[in-house]
CSV table of C-alpha atoms (C1' of nucleotides) in Angstrom, one decimal:
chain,number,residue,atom,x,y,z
A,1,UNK,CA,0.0,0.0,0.0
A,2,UNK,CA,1.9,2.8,1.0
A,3,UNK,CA,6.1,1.2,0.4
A,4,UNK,CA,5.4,2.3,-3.5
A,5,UNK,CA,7.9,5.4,-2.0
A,6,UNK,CA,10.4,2.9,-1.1
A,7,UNK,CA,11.2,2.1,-4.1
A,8,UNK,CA,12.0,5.5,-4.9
A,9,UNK,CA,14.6,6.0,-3.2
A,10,UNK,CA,17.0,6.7,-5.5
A,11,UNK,CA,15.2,9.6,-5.9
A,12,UNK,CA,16.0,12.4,-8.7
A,13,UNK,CA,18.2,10.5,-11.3
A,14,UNK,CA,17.3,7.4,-13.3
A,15,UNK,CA,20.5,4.6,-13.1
A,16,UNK,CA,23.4,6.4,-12.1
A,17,UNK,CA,22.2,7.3,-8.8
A,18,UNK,CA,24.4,10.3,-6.9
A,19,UNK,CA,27.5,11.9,-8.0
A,20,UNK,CA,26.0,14.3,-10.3
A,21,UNK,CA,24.0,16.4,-7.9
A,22,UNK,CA,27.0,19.2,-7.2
A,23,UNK,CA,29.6,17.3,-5.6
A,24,UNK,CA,31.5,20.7,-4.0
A,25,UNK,CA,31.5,21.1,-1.0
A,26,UNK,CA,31.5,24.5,-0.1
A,27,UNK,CA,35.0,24.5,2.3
A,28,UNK,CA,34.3,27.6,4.5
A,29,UNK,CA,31.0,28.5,5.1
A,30,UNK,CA,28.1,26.3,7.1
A,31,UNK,CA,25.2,27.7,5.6
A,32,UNK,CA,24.1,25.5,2.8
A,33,UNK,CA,25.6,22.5,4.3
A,34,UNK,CA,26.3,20.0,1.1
A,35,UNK,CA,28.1,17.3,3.5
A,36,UNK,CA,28.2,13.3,4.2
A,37,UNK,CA,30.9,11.3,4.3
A,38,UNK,CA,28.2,7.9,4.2
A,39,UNK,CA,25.6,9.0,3.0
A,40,UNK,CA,25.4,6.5,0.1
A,41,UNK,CA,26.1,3.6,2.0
A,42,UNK,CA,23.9,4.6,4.8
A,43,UNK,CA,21.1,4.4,1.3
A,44,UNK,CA,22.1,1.2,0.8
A,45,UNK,CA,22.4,0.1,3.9
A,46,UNK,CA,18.5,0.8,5.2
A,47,UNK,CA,17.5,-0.5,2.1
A,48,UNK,CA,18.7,-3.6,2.3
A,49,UNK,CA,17.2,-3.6,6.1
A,50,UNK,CA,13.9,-2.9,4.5
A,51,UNK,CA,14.2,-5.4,2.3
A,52,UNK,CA,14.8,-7.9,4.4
A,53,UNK,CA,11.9,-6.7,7.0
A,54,UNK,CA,9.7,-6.9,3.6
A,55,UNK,CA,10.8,-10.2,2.6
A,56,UNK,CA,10.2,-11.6,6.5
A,57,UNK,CA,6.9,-10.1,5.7
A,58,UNK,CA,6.5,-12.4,2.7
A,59,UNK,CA,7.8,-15.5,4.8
A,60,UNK,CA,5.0,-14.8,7.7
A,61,UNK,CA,1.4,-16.0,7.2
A,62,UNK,CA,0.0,-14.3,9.2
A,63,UNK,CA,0.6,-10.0,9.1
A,64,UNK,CA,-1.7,-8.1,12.1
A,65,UNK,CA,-0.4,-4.4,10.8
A,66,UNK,CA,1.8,-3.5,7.7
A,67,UNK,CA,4.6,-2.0,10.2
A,68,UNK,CA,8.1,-2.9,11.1
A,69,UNK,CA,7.1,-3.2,14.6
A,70,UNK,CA,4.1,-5.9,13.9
A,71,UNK,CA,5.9,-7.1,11.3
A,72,UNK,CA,8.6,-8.3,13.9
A,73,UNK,CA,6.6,-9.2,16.3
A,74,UNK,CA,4.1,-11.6,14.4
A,75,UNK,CA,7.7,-13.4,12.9
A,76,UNK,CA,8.2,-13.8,16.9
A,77,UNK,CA,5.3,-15.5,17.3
A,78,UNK,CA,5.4,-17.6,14.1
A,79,UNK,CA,9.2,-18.8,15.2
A,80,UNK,CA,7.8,-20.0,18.2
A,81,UNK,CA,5.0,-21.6,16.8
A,82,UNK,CA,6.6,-23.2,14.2
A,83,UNK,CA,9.1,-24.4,16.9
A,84,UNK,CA,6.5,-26.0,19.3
A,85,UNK,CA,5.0,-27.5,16.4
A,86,UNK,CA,7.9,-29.5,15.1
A,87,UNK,CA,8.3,-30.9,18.9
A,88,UNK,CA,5.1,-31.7,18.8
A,89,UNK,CA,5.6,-33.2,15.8
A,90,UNK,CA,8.4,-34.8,16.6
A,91,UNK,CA,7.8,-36.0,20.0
A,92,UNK,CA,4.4,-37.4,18.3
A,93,UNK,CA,6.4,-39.6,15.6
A,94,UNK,CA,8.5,-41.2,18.2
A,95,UNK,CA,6.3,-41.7,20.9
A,96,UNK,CA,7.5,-45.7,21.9
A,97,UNK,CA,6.6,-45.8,25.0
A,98,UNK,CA,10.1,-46.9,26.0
A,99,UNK,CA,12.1,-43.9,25.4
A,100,UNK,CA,11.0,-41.0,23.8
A,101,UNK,CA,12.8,-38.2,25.5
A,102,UNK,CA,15.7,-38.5,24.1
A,103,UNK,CA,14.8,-37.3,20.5
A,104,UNK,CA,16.1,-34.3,19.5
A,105,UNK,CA,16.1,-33.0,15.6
A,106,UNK,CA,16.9,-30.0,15.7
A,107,UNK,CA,14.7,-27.1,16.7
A,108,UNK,CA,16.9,-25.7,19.9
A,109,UNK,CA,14.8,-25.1,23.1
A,110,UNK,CA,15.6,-21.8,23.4
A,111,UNK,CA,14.0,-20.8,26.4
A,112,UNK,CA,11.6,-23.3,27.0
A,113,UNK,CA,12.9,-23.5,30.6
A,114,UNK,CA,11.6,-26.3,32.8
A,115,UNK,CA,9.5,-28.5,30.8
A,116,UNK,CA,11.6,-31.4,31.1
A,117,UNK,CA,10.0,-32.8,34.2
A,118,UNK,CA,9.9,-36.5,34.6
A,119,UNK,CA,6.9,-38.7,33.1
A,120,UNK,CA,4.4,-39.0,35.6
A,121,UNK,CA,3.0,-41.9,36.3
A,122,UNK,CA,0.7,-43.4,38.5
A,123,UNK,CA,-1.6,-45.6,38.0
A,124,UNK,CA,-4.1,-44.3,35.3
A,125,UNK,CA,-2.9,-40.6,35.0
A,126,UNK,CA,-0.2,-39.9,32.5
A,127,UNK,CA,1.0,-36.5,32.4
A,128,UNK,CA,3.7,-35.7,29.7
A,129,UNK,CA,5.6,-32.2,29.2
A,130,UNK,CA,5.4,-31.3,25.8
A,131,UNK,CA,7.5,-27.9,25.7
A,132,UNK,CA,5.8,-24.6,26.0
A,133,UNK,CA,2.4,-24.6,27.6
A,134,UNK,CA,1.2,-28.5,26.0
A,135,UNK,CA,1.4,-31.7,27.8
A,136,UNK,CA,0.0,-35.2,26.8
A,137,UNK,CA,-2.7,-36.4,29.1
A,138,UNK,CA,-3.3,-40.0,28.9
A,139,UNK,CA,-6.3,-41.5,31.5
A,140,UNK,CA,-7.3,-45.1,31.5
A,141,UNK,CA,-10.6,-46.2,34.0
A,142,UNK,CA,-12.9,-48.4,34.4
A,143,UNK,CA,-16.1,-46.5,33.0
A,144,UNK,CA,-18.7,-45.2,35.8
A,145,UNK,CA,-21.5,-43.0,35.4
A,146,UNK,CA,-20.5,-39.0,35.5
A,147,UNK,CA,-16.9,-39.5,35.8
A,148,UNK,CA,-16.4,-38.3,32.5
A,149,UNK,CA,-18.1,-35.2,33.5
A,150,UNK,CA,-15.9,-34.8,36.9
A,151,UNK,CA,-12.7,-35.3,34.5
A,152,UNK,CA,-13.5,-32.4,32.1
A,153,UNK,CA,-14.4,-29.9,34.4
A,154,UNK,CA,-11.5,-30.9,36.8
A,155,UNK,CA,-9.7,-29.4,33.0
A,156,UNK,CA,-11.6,-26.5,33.0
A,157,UNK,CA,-11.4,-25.8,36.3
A,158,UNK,CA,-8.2,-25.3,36.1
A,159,UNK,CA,-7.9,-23.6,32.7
A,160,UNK,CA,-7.0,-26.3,30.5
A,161,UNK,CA,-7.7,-25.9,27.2
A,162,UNK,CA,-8.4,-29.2,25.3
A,163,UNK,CA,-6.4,-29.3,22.0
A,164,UNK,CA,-7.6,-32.7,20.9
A,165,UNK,CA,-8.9,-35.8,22.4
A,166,UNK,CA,-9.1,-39.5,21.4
A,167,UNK,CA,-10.4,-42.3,23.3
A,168,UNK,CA,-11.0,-45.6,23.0
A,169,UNK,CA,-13.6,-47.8,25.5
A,170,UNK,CA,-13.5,-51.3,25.1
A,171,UNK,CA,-15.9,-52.9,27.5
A,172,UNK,CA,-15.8,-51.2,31.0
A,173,UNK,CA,-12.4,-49.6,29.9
A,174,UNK,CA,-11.9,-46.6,28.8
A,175,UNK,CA,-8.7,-44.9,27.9
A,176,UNK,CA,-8.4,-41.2,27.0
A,177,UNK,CA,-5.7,-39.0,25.3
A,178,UNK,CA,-5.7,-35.6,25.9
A,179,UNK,CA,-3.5,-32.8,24.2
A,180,UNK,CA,-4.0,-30.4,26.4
A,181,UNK,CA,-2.5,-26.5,26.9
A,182,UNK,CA,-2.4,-24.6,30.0
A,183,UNK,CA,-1.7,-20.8,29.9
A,184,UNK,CA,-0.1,-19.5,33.0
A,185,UNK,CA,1.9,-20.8,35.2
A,186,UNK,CA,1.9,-24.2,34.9
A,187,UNK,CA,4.4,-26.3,37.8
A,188,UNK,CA,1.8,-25.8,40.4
A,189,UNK,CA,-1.2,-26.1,38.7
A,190,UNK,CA,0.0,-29.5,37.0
A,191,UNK,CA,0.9,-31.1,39.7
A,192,UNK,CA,-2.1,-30.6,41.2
A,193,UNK,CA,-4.2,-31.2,38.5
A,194,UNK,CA,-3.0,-35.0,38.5
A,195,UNK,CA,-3.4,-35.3,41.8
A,196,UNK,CA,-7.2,-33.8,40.8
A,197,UNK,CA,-7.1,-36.2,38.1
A,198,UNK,CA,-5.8,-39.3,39.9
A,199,UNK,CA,-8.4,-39.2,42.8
A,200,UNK,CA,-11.0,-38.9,40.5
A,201,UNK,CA,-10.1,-41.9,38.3
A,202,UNK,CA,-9.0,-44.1,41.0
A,203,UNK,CA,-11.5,-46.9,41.9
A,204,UNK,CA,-13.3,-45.8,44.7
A,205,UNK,CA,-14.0,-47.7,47.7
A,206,UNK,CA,-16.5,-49.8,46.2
B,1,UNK,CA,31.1,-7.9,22.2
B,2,UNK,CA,29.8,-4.4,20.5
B,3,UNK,CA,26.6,-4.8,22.2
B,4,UNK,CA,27.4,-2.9,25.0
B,5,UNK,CA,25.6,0.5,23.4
B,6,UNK,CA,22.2,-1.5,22.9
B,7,UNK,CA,21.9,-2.7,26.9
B,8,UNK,CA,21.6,1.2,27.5
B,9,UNK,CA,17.9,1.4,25.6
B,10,UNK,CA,16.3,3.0,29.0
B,11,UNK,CA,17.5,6.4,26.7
B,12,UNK,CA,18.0,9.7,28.3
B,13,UNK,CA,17.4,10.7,32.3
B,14,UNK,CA,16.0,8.7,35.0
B,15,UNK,CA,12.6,9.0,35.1
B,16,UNK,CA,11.0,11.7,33.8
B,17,UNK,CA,13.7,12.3,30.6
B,18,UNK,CA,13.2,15.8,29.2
B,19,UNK,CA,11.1,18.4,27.8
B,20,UNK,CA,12.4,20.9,29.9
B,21,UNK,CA,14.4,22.8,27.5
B,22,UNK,CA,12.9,25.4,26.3
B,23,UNK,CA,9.8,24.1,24.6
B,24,UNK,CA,8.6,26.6,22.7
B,25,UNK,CA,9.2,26.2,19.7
B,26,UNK,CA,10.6,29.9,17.8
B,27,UNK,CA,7.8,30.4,14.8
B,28,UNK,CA,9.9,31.9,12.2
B,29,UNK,CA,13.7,31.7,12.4
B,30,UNK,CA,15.8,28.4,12.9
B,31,UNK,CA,18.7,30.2,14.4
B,32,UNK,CA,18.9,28.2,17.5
B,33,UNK,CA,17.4,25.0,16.7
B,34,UNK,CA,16.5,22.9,19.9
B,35,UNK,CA,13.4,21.8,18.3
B,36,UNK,CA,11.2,18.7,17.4
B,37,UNK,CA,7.6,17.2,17.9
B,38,UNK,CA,7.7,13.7,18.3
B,39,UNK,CA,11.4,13.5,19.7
B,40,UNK,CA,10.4,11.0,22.2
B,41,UNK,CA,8.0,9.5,20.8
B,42,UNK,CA,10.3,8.5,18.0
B,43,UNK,CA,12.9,7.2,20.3
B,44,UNK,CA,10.4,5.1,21.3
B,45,UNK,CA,10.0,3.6,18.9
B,46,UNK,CA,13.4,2.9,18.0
B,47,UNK,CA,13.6,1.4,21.3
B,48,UNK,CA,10.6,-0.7,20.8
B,49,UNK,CA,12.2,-1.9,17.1
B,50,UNK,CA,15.4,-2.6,18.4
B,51,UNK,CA,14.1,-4.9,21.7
B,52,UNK,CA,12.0,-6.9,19.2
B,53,UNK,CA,14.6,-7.3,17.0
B,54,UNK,CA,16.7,-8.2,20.1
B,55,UNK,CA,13.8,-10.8,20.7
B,56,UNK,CA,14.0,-12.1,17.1
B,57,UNK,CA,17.6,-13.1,17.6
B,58,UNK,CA,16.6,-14.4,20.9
B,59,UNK,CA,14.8,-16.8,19.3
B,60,UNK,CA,16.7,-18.1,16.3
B,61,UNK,CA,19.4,-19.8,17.1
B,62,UNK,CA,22.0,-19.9,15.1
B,63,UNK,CA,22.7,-16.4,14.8
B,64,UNK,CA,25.9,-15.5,12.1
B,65,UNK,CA,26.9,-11.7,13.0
B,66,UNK,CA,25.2,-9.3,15.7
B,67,UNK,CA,23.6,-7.1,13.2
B,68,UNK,CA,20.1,-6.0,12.3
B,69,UNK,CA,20.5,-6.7,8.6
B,70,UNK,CA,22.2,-10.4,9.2
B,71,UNK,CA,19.7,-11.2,12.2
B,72,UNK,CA,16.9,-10.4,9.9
B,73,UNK,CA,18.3,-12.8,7.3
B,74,UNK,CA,18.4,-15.7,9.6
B,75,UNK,CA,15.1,-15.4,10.8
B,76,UNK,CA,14.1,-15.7,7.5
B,77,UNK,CA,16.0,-18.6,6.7
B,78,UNK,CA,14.8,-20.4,10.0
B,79,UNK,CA,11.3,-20.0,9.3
B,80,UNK,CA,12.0,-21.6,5.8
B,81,UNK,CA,13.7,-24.7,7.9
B,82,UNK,CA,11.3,-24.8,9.9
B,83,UNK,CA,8.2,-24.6,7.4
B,84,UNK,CA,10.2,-26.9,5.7
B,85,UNK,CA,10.5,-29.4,8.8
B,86,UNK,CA,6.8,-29.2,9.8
B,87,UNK,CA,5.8,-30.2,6.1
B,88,UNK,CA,8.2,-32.9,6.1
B,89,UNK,CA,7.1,-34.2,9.5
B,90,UNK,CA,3.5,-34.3,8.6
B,91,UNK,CA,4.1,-35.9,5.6
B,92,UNK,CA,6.2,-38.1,7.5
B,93,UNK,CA,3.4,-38.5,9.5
B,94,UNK,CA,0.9,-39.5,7.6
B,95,UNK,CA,2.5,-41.5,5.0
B,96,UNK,CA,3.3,-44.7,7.4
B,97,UNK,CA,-0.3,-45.9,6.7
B,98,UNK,CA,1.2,-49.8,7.8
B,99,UNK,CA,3.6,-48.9,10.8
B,100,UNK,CA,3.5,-45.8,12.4
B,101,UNK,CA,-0.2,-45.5,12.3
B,102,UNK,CA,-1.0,-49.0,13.8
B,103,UNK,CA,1.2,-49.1,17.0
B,104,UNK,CA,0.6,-45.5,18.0
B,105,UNK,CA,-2.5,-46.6,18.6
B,106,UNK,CA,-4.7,-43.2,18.9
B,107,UNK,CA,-1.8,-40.1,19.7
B,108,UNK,CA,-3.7,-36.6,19.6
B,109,UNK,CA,-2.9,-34.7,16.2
B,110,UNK,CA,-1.6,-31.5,16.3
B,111,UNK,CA,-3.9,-28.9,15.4
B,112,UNK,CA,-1.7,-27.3,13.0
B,113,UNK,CA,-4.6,-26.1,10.8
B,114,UNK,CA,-3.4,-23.7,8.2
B,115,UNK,CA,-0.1,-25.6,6.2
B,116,UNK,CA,-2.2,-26.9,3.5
B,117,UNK,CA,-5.5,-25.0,3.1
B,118,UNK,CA,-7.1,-28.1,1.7
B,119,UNK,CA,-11.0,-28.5,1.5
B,120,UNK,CA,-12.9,-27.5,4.5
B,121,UNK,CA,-15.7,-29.9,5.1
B,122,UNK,CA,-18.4,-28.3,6.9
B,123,UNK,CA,-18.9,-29.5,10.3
B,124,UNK,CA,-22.2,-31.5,10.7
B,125,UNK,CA,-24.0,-32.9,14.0
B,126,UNK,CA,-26.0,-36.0,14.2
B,127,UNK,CA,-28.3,-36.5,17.5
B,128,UNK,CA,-29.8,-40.0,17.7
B,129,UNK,CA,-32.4,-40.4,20.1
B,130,UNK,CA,-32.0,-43.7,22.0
B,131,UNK,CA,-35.3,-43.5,24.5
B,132,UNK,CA,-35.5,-43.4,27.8
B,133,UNK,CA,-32.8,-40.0,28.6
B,134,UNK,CA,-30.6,-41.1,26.5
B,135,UNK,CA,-29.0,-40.0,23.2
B,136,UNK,CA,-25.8,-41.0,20.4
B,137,UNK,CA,-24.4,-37.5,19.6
B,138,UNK,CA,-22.1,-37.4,16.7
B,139,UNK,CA,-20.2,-34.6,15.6
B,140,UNK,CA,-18.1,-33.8,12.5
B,141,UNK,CA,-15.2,-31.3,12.3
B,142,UNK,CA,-12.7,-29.3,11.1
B,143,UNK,CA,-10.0,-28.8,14.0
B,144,UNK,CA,-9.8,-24.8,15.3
B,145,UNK,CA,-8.1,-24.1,18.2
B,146,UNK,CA,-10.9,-24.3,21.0
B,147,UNK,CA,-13.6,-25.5,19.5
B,148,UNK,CA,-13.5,-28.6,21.3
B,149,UNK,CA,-13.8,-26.5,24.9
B,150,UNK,CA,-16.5,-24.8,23.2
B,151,UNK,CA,-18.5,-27.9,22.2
B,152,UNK,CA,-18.0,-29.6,25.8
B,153,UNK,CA,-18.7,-26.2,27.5
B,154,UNK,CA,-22.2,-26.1,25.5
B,155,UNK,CA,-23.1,-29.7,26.3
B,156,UNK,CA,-22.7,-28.5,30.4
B,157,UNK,CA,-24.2,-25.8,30.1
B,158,UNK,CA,-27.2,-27.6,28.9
B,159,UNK,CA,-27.2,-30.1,31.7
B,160,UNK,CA,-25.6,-32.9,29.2
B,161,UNK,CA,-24.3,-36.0,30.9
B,162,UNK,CA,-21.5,-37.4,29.0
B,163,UNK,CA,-21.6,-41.4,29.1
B,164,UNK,CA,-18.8,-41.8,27.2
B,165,UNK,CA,-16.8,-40.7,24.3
B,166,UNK,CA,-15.1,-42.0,21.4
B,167,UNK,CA,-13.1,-39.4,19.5
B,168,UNK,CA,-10.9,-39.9,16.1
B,169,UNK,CA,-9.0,-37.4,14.4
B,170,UNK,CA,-7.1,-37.8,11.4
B,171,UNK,CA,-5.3,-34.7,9.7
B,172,UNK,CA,-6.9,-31.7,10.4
B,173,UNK,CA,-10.8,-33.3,10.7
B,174,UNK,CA,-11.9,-35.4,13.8
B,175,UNK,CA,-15.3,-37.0,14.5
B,176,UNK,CA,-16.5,-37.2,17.9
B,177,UNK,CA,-19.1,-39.9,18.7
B,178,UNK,CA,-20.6,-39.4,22.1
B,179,UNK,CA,-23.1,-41.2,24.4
B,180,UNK,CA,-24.8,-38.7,26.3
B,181,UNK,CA,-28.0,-38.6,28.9
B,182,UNK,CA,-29.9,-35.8,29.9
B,183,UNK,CA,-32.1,-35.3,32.3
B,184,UNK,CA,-35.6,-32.9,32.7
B,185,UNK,CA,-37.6,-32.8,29.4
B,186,UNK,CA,-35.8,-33.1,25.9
B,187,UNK,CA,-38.1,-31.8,23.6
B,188,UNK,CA,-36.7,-28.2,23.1
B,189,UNK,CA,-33.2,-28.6,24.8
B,190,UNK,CA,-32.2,-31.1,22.3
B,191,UNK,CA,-33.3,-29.2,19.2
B,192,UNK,CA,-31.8,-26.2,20.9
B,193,UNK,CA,-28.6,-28.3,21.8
B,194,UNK,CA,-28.2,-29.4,18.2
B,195,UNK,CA,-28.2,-25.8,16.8
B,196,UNK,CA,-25.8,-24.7,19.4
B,197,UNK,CA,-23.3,-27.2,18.5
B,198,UNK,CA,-23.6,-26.8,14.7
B,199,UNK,CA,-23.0,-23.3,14.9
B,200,UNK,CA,-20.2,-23.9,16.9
B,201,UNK,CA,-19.3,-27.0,14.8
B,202,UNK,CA,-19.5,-25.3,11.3
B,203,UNK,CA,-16.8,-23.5,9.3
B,204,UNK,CA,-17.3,-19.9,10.5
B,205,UNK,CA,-17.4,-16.9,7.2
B,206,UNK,CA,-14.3,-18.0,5.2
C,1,DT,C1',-5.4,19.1,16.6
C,2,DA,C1',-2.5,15.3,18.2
C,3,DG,C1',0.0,11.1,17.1
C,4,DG,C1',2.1,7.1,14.7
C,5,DA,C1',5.2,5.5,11.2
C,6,DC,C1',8.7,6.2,8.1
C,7,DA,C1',13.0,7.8,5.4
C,8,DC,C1',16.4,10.9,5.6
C,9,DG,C1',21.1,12.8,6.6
C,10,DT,C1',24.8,12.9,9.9
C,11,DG,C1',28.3,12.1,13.7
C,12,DA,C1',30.4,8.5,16.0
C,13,DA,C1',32.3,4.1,17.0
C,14,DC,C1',34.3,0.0,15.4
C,15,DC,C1',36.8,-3.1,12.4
D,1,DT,C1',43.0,4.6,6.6
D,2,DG,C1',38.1,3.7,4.1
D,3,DG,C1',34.3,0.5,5.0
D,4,DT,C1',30.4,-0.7,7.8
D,5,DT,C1',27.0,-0.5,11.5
D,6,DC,C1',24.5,2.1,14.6
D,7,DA,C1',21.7,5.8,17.2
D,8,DC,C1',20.1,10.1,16.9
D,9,DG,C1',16.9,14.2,15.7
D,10,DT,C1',14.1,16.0,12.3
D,11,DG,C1',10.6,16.7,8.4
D,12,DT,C1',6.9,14.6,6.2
D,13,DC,C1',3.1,11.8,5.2
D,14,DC,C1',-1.0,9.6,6.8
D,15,DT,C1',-4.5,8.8,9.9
DNA sequence: TAGGACACGTGAACC
DNA sequence: TGGTTCACGTGTCCT
């Protein structure tokens, strides 16, 4: 929309850009100040910077505001997604139950800090750091009347958003797969949302 | 190493910088000229550029010199690796119909809607009256971030007991299959239900 | 009228 | 010694 002046910035003359436009400098006086040293370069320079902000606009999908500032900002965003999504990805293709941590492609975790818990296990609640704010929630139980319910809105409860879910219920089995994404602060709250989790699922005291 | 200057982006005074000097600007000469409009405001801004540019190179990791122009360019060339690494994955993914498919059983797909704008099937919701309170709900999909909350949070809010649930999902669809009970008279909840969760269910303007 | 975004030229610092 | 990168203040255009 508005860049069509960028592209004018060679301004005045057709090809040969500066050089013609009165060289002299006028040695003694200040008052009309002809003067740069790098002033050329310094052209060149910003616009090669504004190319390359224009062409990480190209590379983005998707561009809130056509400004530098957005424009850098929603390439933010879009690393990080893009980087979550190849763990995911990754963590998703190699997911043998035996060992699965120790896959590691590429993507660097650059400041996912802390994810790297330990699998929990216990009994019928599987909680699985994923990186970021996802985990894998895996829930086998014997099937009972409303405890489906109690489950989900132990989730919501505690602001889990569900990502995706597959289950499978053979007989009076039922085993669930939750991907699962908490915003916030998320040590606390997980820990004590499997402890939520496991009291629920456990067989009572029938 | 040279980065010294860019730690020192608090810019100017303490607290309450300038605009102390004389602000009035002189009307017609230019003899002294301490004078500008948007002095901060523009240093601001150069300030916000330069931290998210900072938080761009924060976030790419290999980084080949400490400059604007080169940090830009890696970006750039990360996102393509990393678009690049997603669409291989996924293809990777989904092309082991025999193997990878079989022993993984029923992982969670990542809603990664968006790579491949393929055909967007429009959601659709089947409700199966069963007698007595209860009902086989089945709902069709395309995966969006939270709808899944949504269509859970709709089925509570109506006073839906959820028996059980079966949930597949393959690429970016998934079919939910759900045996639900609900107490108090049917008649106009369940119409009302059904219309809740198709709008929530169907492909919103695009 | 105020305010945001941008390109510009320039001095300075670093190889 | 140029070459290169950077921050700065300003004028201008566009809301």
């Amino acid at each position: 929309m508005e860049d069509f002046v960028e592209s004018m910035l060679n301004f005045g003359g057709g090809g040969g850009d500066e050089s013609e436009d009165g060289e002299q400098l006028p040695p003694a006086g200040e008052t009309t100040g002809y003067k740069s040293k790098n002033l050329d370069a310094e052209r060149r320079r910003r616009s090669r910077l504004n190319s390359n902000i224009l062409a990480l606009r190209a590379v983005v999908p998707n561009i809130t505001k056509m400004s530098k500032e957005s424009t850098l900002s929603d390439a933010i965003d879009h690393i990080k997604k893009l980087q979550n999504e190849v763990l995911e990805l990754q963590t998703q293709l190699a997911d043998s139950p035996g060992e699965a941590r120790e896959k590691q492609g590429s993507a660097s975790c650059s400041e996912s800090f802390a994810p790297t818990d330990s699998i929990h296990y216990q009994g019928q609640v599987e909680l699985i750091p994923l990186g970021s704010c996802k985990y894998n929630l895996k829930i086998f139980w014997t099937k009972r009347a409303g405890l489906f319910t109690k489950v989900l809105e132990a989730l919501y409860s505690n602001n889990v958003q569900v990502l995706s879910l597959n289950t499978i219920t053979f007989y009076g089995y039922a085993e669930s797969f939750f991907s699962i994404e908490v915003k916030g602060e998320q040590d606390a709250v997980m820990v004590e949302l499997r402890n939520i989790l496991s009291s629920i699922v456990e067989v009572p005291s029938n």
